[in-house]
Tab-separated table of C-alpha atoms and ligand atoms in Angstrom:
chain	number	residue	atom	x	y	z
A	1346	UNK	CA	45.652	12.545	2.359
A	1347	UNK	CA	45.737	9.128	0.719
A	1348	UNK	CA	42.485	9.468	-1.182
A	1349	UNK	CA	41.799	12.113	-3.795
A	1350	UNK	CA	38.685	14.030	-4.667
A	1351	UNK	CA	36.259	11.830	-6.590
A	1352	UNK	CA	36.560	12.335	-10.353
A	1353	UNK	CA	33.406	12.271	-12.385
A	1354	UNK	CA	33.479	11.192	-15.986
A	1355	UNK	CA	30.730	12.794	-18.044
A	1356	UNK	CA	31.772	15.859	-20.058
A	1357	UNK	CA	28.252	16.823	-21.018
A	1358	UNK	CA	27.113	18.001	-17.628
A	1359	UNK	CA	28.605	19.928	-14.726
A	1360	UNK	CA	26.510	18.177	-12.122
A	1361	UNK	CA	27.760	14.823	-10.812
A	1362	UNK	CA	26.823	12.518	-7.955
A	1363	UNK	CA	26.996	8.972	-6.615
A	1364	UNK	CA	25.237	7.221	-3.743
A	1365	UNK	CA	26.467	4.485	-1.399
A	1366	UNK	CA	24.308	2.462	0.960
A	1367	UNK	CA	25.086	2.292	4.644
A	1368	UNK	CA	26.417	-1.096	5.821
A	1369	UNK	CA	28.471	-2.035	8.891
A	1370	UNK	CA	29.523	1.473	9.801
A	1371	UNK	CA	31.002	2.386	6.398
A	1372	UNK	CA	29.483	5.864	6.740
A	1373	UNK	CA	29.804	7.832	9.953
A	1374	UNK	CA	29.056	11.440	10.869
A	1375	UNK	CA	31.262	13.193	13.413
A	1376	UNK	CA	31.408	16.745	14.737
A	1377	UNK	CA	33.176	18.223	11.689
A	1378	UNK	CA	34.086	15.151	9.693
A	1379	UNK	CA	32.292	12.467	7.762
A	1380	UNK	CA	33.573	8.961	7.079
A	1381	UNK	CA	32.855	7.830	3.519
A	1382	UNK	CA	33.468	4.418	1.915
A	1383	UNK	CA	36.836	4.175	0.077
A	1384	UNK	CA	37.625	7.822	0.794
A	1385	UNK	CA	37.816	7.759	4.576
A	1386	UNK	CA	37.519	10.817	6.797
A	1387	UNK	CA	36.640	14.058	5.040
A	1388	UNK	CA	36.426	17.449	6.710
A	1389	UNK	CA	32.999	19.056	6.427
A	1390	UNK	CA	31.301	22.236	7.529
A	1391	UNK	CA	29.478	21.537	10.745
A	1392	UNK	CA	25.850	20.592	10.400
A	1393	UNK	CA	22.991	19.229	12.486
A	1394	UNK	CA	22.393	15.488	12.385
A	1395	UNK	CA	18.917	14.054	12.850
A	1396	UNK	CA	18.361	11.238	15.318
A	1397	UNK	CA	17.465	8.241	13.172
A	1398	UNK	CA	18.740	5.295	11.182
A	1399	UNK	CA	21.242	6.157	8.450
A	1400	UNK	CA	20.354	4.703	5.038
A	1401	UNK	CA	22.799	6.139	2.522
A	1402	UNK	CA	25.200	8.927	1.582
A	1403	UNK	CA	25.201	10.844	-1.698
A	1404	UNK	CA	28.342	12.684	-2.741
A	1405	UNK	CA	27.842	15.344	-5.378
A	1406	UNK	CA	29.728	18.100	-7.108
A	1407	UNK	CA	27.848	21.213	-8.188
A	1408	UNK	CA	28.739	23.258	-11.306
A	1409	UNK	CA	30.759	25.812	-9.322
A	1410	UNK	CA	33.085	23.004	-8.203
A	1411	UNK	CA	32.007	22.532	-4.581
A	1412	UNK	CA	31.427	19.102	-3.099
A	1413	UNK	CA	28.430	18.169	-0.988
A	1414	UNK	CA	27.482	15.075	0.951
A	1415	UNK	CA	23.868	14.458	1.858
A	1416	UNK	CA	22.904	11.758	4.326
A	1417	UNK	CA	19.562	10.025	4.128
A	1418	UNK	CA	17.956	8.949	7.419
A	1419	UNK	CA	14.821	7.018	8.307
A	1420	UNK	CA	12.869	6.467	11.550
A	1421	UNK	CA	13.562	10.073	12.518
A	1422	UNK	CA	12.207	11.085	15.899
A	1423	UNK	CA	8.882	12.977	15.711
A	1424	UNK	CA	8.525	16.415	17.259
A	1425	UNK	CA	5.073	18.016	17.188
A	1426	UNK	CA	4.563	21.781	17.200
A	1427	UNK	CA	1.951	22.951	19.743
A	1428	UNK	CA	-1.504	23.778	18.310
A	1429	UNK	CA	-2.257	27.469	17.816
A	1430	UNK	CA	-5.950	27.201	16.788
A	1431	UNK	CA	-5.255	29.493	13.835
A	1432	UNK	CA	-5.747	28.783	10.163
A	1433	UNK	CA	-4.663	30.623	7.047
A	1434	UNK	CA	-5.114	30.815	3.280
A	1435	UNK	CA	-2.030	31.532	1.187
A	1436	UNK	CA	-1.907	33.069	-2.258
A	1437	UNK	CA	1.151	33.231	-4.506
A	1438	UNK	CA	1.772	36.851	-5.359
A	1439	UNK	CA	3.359	38.620	-8.264
A	1440	UNK	CA	4.887	41.536	-6.429
A	1441	UNK	CA	5.064	39.731	-3.072
A	1442	UNK	CA	6.133	36.138	-2.652
A	1443	UNK	CA	3.019	35.167	-0.693
A	1444	UNK	CA	-0.068	36.891	0.714
A	1445	UNK	CA	-1.853	35.502	3.772
A	1446	UNK	CA	-5.590	35.719	4.420
A	1447	UNK	CA	-5.027	37.940	7.473
A	1448	UNK	CA	-3.520	40.556	5.145
A	1449	UNK	CA	0.146	39.798	5.790
A	1450	UNK	CA	2.309	40.157	2.694
A	1451	UNK	CA	5.703	38.469	2.569
A	1452	UNK	CA	8.006	40.141	0.076
A	1453	UNK	CA	10.759	38.416	-1.834
A	1454	UNK	CA	13.976	39.309	-0.023
A	1455	UNK	CA	15.999	42.191	-1.490
A	1456	UNK	CA	19.235	40.204	-1.662
A	1457	UNK	CA	17.491	37.724	-3.919
A	1458	UNK	CA	16.405	40.498	-6.278
A	1459	UNK	CA	19.943	41.895	-6.364
A	1460	UNK	CA	21.409	38.498	-7.195
A	1461	UNK	CA	18.903	38.009	-10.019
A	1462	UNK	CA	19.869	41.393	-11.503
A	1463	UNK	CA	23.544	40.395	-11.369
A	1464	UNK	CA	22.748	37.092	-13.046
A	1465	UNK	CA	20.967	38.860	-15.898
A	1466	UNK	CA	24.068	40.999	-16.495
A	1467	UNK	CA	26.422	38.015	-16.512
A	1468	UNK	CA	24.195	36.107	-18.918
A	1469	UNK	CA	24.189	39.049	-21.304
A	1470	UNK	CA	28.006	39.210	-21.130
A	1471	UNK	CA	28.210	35.467	-21.766
A	1472	UNK	CA	26.316	35.769	-25.042
A	1473	UNK	CA	28.848	38.318	-26.308
A	1474	UNK	CA	31.915	36.164	-25.594
A	1475	UNK	CA	33.448	33.665	-28.036
A	1476	UNK	CA	32.269	30.190	-27.141
A	1477	UNK	CA	35.058	28.144	-25.545
A	1478	UNK	CA	37.405	31.111	-25.033
A	1479	UNK	CA	39.186	31.654	-21.738
A	1480	UNK	CA	36.886	34.547	-20.803
A	1481	UNK	CA	33.870	32.515	-21.799
A	1482	UNK	CA	34.924	29.719	-19.413
A	1483	UNK	CA	35.679	32.191	-16.619
A	1484	UNK	CA	32.280	33.773	-17.040
A	1485	UNK	CA	30.568	30.385	-17.119
A	1486	UNK	CA	32.008	29.578	-13.684
A	1487	UNK	CA	30.885	32.977	-12.408
A	1488	UNK	CA	27.372	32.241	-13.646
A	1489	UNK	CA	27.419	28.774	-12.062
A	1490	UNK	CA	28.531	30.257	-8.715
A	1491	UNK	CA	25.813	32.879	-8.813
A	1492	UNK	CA	23.162	30.290	-9.733
A	1493	UNK	CA	24.275	28.328	-6.715
A	1494	UNK	CA	24.165	31.400	-4.496
A	1495	UNK	CA	20.641	32.249	-5.662
A	1496	UNK	CA	19.518	28.669	-5.043
A	1497	UNK	CA	20.989	28.813	-1.525
A	1498	UNK	CA	19.457	32.208	-0.759
A	1499	UNK	CA	16.105	31.006	-2.048
A	1500	UNK	CA	16.250	27.768	-0.052
A	1501	UNK	CA	17.185	29.663	3.097
A	1502	UNK	CA	14.281	32.073	2.610
A	1503	UNK	CA	11.624	29.417	1.934
A	1504	UNK	CA	12.983	27.113	4.643
A	1505	UNK	CA	12.583	29.789	7.313
A	1506	UNK	CA	9.257	30.981	5.940
A	1507	UNK	CA	7.700	27.501	5.690
A	1508	UNK	CA	8.778	26.636	9.247
A	1509	UNK	CA	7.273	29.876	10.552
A	1510	UNK	CA	3.946	29.259	8.766
A	1511	UNK	CA	3.788	25.671	10.069
A	1512	UNK	CA	4.536	26.912	13.580
A	1513	UNK	CA	1.913	29.699	13.496
A	1514	UNK	CA	-1.015	27.872	11.868
A	1515	UNK	CA	-2.704	24.490	12.326
A	1516	UNK	CA	-4.559	24.419	8.984
A	1517	UNK	CA	-2.925	25.946	5.920
A	1518	UNK	CA	-4.879	26.249	2.661
A	1519	UNK	CA	-2.872	26.741	-0.526
A	1520	UNK	CA	-3.505	26.874	-4.244
A	1521	UNK	CA	-2.700	23.709	-6.144
A	1522	UNK	CA	-0.753	25.406	-8.938
A	1523	UNK	CA	0.315	23.320	-11.893
A	1524	UNK	CA	3.922	23.826	-12.856
A	1525	UNK	CA	3.172	23.337	-16.584
A	1526	UNK	CA	0.952	26.420	-16.499
A	1527	UNK	CA	3.673	28.438	-14.842
A	1528	UNK	CA	6.350	27.755	-17.419
A	1529	UNK	CA	4.319	29.571	-20.084
A	1530	UNK	CA	5.011	32.866	-18.389
A	1531	UNK	CA	8.725	33.082	-18.921
A	1532	UNK	CA	11.082	35.681	-17.629
A	1533	UNK	CA	13.959	35.071	-15.227
A	1534	UNK	CA	12.512	36.608	-12.067
A	1535	UNK	CA	9.144	34.985	-12.691
A	1536	UNK	CA	10.562	31.538	-13.338
A	1537	UNK	CA	12.624	31.737	-10.145
A	1538	UNK	CA	9.546	32.732	-8.186
A	1539	UNK	CA	7.647	29.779	-9.749
A	1540	UNK	CA	10.341	27.320	-8.727
A	1541	UNK	CA	10.338	28.832	-5.244
A	1542	UNK	CA	6.593	28.393	-5.000
A	1543	UNK	CA	6.683	24.674	-5.786
A	1544	UNK	CA	9.591	24.150	-3.362
A	1545	UNK	CA	7.720	26.175	-0.749
A	1546	UNK	CA	4.563	24.051	-1.049
A	1547	UNK	CA	6.623	20.845	-0.969
A	1548	UNK	CA	8.271	22.042	2.243
A	1549	UNK	CA	4.931	23.024	3.758
A	1550	UNK	CA	3.626	19.532	3.009
A	1551	UNK	CA	6.460	17.565	4.528
A	1552	UNK	CA	6.847	19.888	7.507
A	1553	UNK	CA	3.097	19.625	8.158
A	1554	UNK	CA	3.552	15.861	8.308
A	1555	UNK	CA	6.569	16.140	10.607
A	1556	UNK	CA	5.071	18.625	13.020
A	1557	UNK	CA	1.423	17.500	13.051
A	1558	UNK	CA	-0.277	20.263	11.012
A	1559	UNK	CA	-2.691	20.106	8.036
A	1560	UNK	CA	-2.260	21.346	4.445
A	1561	UNK	CA	-5.330	21.688	2.225
A	1562	UNK	CA	-4.885	22.196	-1.495
A	1563	UNK	CA	-7.487	24.240	-3.340
A	1564	UNK	CA	-8.185	23.564	-6.998
A	1565	UNK	CA	-6.985	26.341	-9.311
A	1566	UNK	CA	-10.237	26.165	-11.277
A	1567	UNK	CA	-11.710	28.056	-8.379
A	1568	UNK	CA	-11.495	31.730	-9.394
A	1569	UNK	CA	-10.053	32.953	-6.105
A	1570	UNK	CA	-8.998	36.371	-7.346
A	1571	UNK	CA	-12.262	37.094	-9.185
A	1572	UNK	CA	-14.744	36.188	-6.474
A	1573	UNK	CA	-15.858	38.638	-3.779
A	1574	UNK	CA	-15.229	36.848	-0.482
A	1575	UNK	CA	-18.110	38.719	1.200
A	1576	UNK	CA	-21.015	37.970	-1.159
A	1577	UNK	CA	-19.643	35.510	-3.735
A	1578	UNK	CA	-20.135	37.816	-6.735
A	1579	UNK	CA	-17.824	36.905	-9.639
A	1580	UNK	CA	-16.149	39.964	-11.086
A	1581	UNK	CA	-14.661	39.156	-14.503
A	1582	UNK	CA	-13.066	42.598	-14.577
A	1583	UNK	CA	-10.370	41.449	-12.155
A	1584	UNK	CA	-8.950	38.871	-14.586
A	1585	UNK	CA	-6.536	41.606	-15.627
A	1586	UNK	CA	-3.492	41.217	-13.328
A	1587	UNK	CA	-3.016	44.989	-13.266
A	1588	UNK	CA	-6.155	45.381	-11.155
A	1589	UNK	CA	-4.665	45.478	-7.651
A	1590	UNK	CA	-7.761	46.770	-5.840
A	1591	UNK	CA	-11.436	46.587	-6.640
A	1592	UNK	CA	-14.878	47.304	-5.232
A	1593	UNK	CA	-17.564	44.654	-5.446
A	1594	UNK	CA	-20.428	45.953	-7.646
A	1595	UNK	CA	-22.944	43.913	-5.658
A	1596	UNK	CA	-22.074	44.396	-1.978
A	1597	UNK	CA	-19.669	47.368	-2.362
A	1598	UNK	CA	-16.893	45.786	-0.265
A	1599	UNK	CA	-13.464	47.095	-1.096
A	1600	UNK	CA	-10.842	44.443	-1.849
A	1601	UNK	CA	-7.100	44.162	-2.085
A	1602	UNK	CA	-6.809	41.708	-4.966
A	1603	UNK	CA	-4.348	39.341	-3.260
A	1604	UNK	CA	-5.820	39.389	0.251
A	1605	UNK	CA	-9.307	38.717	-1.149
A	1606	UNK	CA	-7.885	35.757	-3.080
A	1607	UNK	CA	-6.201	34.382	0.074
A	1608	UNK	CA	-9.449	34.620	2.059
A	1609	UNK	CA	-11.232	32.706	-0.728
A	1610	UNK	CA	-8.518	30.047	-0.692
A	1611	UNK	CA	-8.930	29.714	3.084
A	1612	UNK	CA	-12.725	29.391	2.870
A	1613	UNK	CA	-12.555	26.971	-0.055
A	1614	UNK	CA	-9.961	24.841	1.760
A	1615	UNK	CA	-11.959	24.722	4.993
A	1616	UNK	CA	-15.269	24.000	3.203
A	1617	UNK	CA	-13.763	21.278	0.994
A	1618	UNK	CA	-13.976	18.675	3.783
B	477	ZN	ZN1	-19.451	41.376	-2.843
């Protein structure tokens, strides 16, 4: 009651944060409260706490107005996932989020698509409103809230997916996609899927370290979607992204574009070392 919400000063941005280091019990996490320096006890939504040594707390306010506190721990207890003796190659899809070398296709969740459609509508409305007007401000907050919701939905999706992949496979081969290349292809849905892909690979990498699994990155120069995984023939005709299925002119194997690419990524990753 004594302390107020932190006030942030910059007017240029709607994203604010500050970090304090842990010393002598100035930060403490309880069941549904957190103790912060100068502020004292603050109610929080219940969360899981890792077993480790607390280093610092970062308090931030996101554009929609909500406050978050994130606690940074070190020396966190290691838990290894049991070995499954399975390996996989993963390809970033256009229609699907990812395609695995065993043929499994993981679609982008429907709720994510719906939210993106809504966002498009709001952004169109925003451009028609007078800058700085009351409706313009109202709409800006709506957009900020929806951005936040999409980010949360996306994080939830890739968090669950990356944990499942790490649990099911011991060796995971992925494409080493360069973000600069991705930004050239710019539409809303695509850019969100690009961001998701880099977050997904980051999560795979740190979870592999945590749980004792292996990630192998395959160079993008390797033409995974053009090469027949059966005989190695390079089919230039599949450069066109519209080609979803093709038959190898040399060995006559029939390929699903994405699954063939995933199998190539797996083989390339395993052969690399
Ligand atoms: Zn072939």
